[in-house]
Short mmCIF file of C-alpha atoms in Angstrom, two decimals:
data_model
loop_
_atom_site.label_atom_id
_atom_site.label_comp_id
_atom_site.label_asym_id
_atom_site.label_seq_id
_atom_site.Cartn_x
_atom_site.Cartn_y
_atom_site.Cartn_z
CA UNK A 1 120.02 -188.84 207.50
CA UNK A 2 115.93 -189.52 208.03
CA UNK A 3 115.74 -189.17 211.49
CA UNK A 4 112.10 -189.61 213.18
CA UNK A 5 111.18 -186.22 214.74
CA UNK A 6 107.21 -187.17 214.84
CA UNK A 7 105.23 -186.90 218.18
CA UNK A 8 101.92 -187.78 217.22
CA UNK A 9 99.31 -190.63 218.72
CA UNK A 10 97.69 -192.18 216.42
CA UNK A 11 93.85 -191.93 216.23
CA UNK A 12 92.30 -195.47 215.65
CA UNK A 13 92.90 -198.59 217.35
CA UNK A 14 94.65 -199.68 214.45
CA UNK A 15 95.42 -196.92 212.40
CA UNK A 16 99.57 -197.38 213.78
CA UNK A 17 100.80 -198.39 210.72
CA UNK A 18 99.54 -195.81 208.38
CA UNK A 19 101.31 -193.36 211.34
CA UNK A 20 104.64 -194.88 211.11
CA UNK A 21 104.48 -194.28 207.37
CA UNK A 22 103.51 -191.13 208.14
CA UNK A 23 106.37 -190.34 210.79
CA UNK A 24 108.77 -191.42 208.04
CA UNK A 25 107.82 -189.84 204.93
CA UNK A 26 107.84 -186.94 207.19
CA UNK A 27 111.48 -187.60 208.04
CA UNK A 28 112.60 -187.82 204.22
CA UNK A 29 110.77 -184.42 203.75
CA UNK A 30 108.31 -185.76 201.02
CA UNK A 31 105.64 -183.92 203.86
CA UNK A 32 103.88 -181.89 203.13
CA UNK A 33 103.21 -182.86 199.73
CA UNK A 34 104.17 -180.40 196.51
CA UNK A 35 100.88 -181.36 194.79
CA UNK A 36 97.47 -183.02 195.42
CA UNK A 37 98.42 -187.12 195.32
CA UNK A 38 95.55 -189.13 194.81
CA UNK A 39 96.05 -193.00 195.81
CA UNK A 40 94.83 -195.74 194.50
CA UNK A 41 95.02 -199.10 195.37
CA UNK A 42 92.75 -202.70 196.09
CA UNK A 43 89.14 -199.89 194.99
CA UNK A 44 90.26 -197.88 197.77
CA UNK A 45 90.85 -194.30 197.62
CA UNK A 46 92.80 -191.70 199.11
CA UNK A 47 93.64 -188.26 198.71
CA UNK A 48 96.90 -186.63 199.93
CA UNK A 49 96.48 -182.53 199.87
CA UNK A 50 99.77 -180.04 201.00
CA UNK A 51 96.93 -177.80 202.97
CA UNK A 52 96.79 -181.62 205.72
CA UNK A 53 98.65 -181.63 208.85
CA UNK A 54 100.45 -184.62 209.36
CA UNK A 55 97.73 -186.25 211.57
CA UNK A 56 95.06 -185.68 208.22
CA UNK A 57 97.90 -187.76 206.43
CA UNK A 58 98.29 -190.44 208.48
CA UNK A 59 94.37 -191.00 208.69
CA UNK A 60 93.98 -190.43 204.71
CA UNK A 61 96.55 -192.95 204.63
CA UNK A 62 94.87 -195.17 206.37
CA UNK A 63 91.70 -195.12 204.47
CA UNK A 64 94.15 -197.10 201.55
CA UNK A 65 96.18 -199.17 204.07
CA UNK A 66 93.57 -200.28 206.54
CA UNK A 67 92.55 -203.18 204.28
CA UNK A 68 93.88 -206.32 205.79
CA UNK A 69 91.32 -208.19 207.56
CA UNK A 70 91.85 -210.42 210.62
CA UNK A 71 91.00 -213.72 209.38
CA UNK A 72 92.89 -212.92 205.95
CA UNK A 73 91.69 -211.21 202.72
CA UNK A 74 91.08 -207.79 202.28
CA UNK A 75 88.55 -205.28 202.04
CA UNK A 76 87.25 -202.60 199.84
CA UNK A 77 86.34 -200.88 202.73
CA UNK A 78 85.99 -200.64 206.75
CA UNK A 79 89.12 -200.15 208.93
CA UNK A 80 91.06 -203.08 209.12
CA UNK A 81 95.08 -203.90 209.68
CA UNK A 82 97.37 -202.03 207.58
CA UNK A 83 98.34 -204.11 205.10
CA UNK A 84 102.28 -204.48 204.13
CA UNK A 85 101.63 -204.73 200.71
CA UNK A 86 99.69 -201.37 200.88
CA UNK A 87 101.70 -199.76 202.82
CA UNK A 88 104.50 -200.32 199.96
CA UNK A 89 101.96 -199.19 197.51
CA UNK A 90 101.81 -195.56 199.78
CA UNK A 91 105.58 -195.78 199.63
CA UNK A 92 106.08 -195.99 196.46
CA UNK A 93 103.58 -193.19 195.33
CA UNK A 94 105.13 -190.77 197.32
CA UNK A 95 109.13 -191.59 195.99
CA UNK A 96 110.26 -194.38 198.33
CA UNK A 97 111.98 -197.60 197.31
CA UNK A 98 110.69 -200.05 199.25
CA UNK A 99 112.92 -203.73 200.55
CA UNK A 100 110.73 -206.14 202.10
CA UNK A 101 112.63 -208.40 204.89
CA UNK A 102 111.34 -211.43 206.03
CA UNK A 103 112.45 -215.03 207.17
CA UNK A 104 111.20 -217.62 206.44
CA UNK A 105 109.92 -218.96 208.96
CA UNK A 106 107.95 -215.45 209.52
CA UNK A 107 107.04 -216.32 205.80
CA UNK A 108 105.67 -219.59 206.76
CA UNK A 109 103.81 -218.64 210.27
CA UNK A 110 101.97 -215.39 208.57
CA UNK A 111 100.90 -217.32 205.79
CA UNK A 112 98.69 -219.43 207.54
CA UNK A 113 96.76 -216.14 209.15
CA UNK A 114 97.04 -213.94 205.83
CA UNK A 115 97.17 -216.04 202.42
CA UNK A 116 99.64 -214.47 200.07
CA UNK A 117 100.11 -210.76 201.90
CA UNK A 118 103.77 -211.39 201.96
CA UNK A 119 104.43 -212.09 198.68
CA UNK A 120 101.68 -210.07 197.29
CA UNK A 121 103.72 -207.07 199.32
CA UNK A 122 106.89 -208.68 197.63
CA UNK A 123 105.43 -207.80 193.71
CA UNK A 124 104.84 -204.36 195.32
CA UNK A 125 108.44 -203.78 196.77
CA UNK A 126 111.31 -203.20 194.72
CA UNK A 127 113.09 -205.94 196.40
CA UNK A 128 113.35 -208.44 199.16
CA UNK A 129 115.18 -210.43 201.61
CA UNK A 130 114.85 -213.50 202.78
CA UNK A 131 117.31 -213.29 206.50
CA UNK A 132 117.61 -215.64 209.47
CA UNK A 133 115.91 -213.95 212.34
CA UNK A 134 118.50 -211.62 212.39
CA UNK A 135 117.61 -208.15 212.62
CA UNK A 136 119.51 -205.51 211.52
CA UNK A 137 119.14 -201.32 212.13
CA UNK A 138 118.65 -198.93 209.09
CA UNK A 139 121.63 -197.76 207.49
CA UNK A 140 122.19 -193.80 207.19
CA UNK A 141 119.90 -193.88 204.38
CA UNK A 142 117.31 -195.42 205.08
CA UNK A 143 114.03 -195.63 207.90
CA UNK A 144 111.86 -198.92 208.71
CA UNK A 145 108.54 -199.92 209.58
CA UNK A 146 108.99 -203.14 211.77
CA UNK A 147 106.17 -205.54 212.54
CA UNK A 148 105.55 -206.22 216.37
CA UNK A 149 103.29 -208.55 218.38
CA UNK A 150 101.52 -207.79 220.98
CA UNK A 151 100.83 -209.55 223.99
CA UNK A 152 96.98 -209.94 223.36
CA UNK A 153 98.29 -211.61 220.19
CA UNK A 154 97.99 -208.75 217.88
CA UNK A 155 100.09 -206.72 215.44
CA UNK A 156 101.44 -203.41 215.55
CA UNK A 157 103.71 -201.32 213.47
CA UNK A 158 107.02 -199.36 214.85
CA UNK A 159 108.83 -196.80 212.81
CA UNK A 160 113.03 -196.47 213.39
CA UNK A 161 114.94 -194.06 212.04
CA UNK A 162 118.15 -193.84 210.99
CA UNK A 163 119.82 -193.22 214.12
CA UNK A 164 118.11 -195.76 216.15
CA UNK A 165 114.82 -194.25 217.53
CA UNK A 166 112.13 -195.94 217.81
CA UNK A 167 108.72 -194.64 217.04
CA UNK A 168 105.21 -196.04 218.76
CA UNK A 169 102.40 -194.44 217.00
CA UNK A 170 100.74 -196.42 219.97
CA UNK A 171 101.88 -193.30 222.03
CA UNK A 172 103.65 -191.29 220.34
CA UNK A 173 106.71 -191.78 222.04
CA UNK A 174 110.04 -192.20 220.62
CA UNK A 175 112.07 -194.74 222.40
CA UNK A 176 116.09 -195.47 221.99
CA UNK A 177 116.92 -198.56 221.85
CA UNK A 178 114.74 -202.09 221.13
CA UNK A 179 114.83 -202.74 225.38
CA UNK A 180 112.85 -199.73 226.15
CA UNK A 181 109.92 -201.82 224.68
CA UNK A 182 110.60 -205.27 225.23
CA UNK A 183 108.14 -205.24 227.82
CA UNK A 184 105.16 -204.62 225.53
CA UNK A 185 105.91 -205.95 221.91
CA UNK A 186 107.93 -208.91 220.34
CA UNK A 187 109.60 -208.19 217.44
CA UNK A 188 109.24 -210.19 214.95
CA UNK A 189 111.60 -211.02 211.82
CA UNK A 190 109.78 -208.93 209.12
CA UNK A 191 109.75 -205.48 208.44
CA UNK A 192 110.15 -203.09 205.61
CA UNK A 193 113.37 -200.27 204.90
CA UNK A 194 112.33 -197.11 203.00
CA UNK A 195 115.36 -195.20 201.14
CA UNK A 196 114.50 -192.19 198.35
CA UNK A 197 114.39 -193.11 194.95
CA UNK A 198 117.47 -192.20 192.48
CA UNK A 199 115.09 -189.30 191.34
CA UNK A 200 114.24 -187.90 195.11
CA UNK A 201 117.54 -187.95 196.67
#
């Protein structure tokens, strides 16, 4: 079971979600890495080195995953949103399958603020689902980044493990259940479930 047993704050204002990803790969046990990984993705570059603690990780990450900029599009470089599609990119390169959930009228509402992210992120996923607003917890197997708003009207990332806690990179607090935090974020009906690949489990 990929339980979250990550402390860390992240270190940029919005660095969170490359930490969640972080938090989680570090859960399967894919941290450190075995080798040197280099990442590639949108001309941005990263590389992923066993000798990083798991804060170095989380910002190398981010150098890939920050791409998403505010008004839409994305960028070669800067330090931007972390990018779903990205983030499944990250995933993937470091042996997780990757289900994007989303309804549709999440589908419909980010659209309008970020032109094609979703289903660019759903070419980069193995799969997806399309659900009404209703939100369901990992299974045993599995860990999730979940997209939050804020109430300045921004968006953050939350990791959950398999049992149910709740990680806020914000922090670095784990939290236990979804009320602990209704008093800072709204979740919102997309978010994406990591499970090992046939190969890593």
């Amino acid at each position: 079971m990929p339980n979250l047993s990550f402390s860390e704050k992240q270190t940029k204002d919005l660095n969170c979600g490359a930490f969640g990803l972080t938090a989680i790969c570090n859960a399967f046990g894919l941290l450190p890495t075995k080798n040197i990984v280099e990442l590639r993705h949108c001309d941005r570059i990263a590389v992923l080195a066993p000798s990083l603690t798991l804060t170095e990780v989380a910002e190398e990450i981010y150098r890939v995953t920050g791409d998403l900029m505010p008004t839409g599009g994305y960028s070669q470089e800067g330090e931007y949103l972390n990018s779903a599609s990205a983030i499944s990119y990250v995933a993937k390169q470091l042996g997780l399958r990757v289900t994007l959930n989303a309804s549709e009228k999440i589908i419909i509402d980010l659209e309008k603020v970020f032109p094609g992210e979703l289903m660019y992120c759903a070419e980069v996923a193995n799969q997806m689902f399309i659900n009404n607003d209703v939100y369901d917890l990992p299974s045993p197997d599995e860990c999730q980044l979940v997209v939050v708003a804020t109430f300045d009207n921004s968006y953050h990332w939350l990791a959950v493990g398999s049992n149910g806690v709740i990680y806020d990179p914000a922090t670095g607090k784990a939290h236990c259940n979804w009320a602990e935090l209704t008093a800072t974020y709204e979740r919102l009906s997309v978010w994406l479930s990591f499970s090992l690949t046939q190969e890593n489990a």
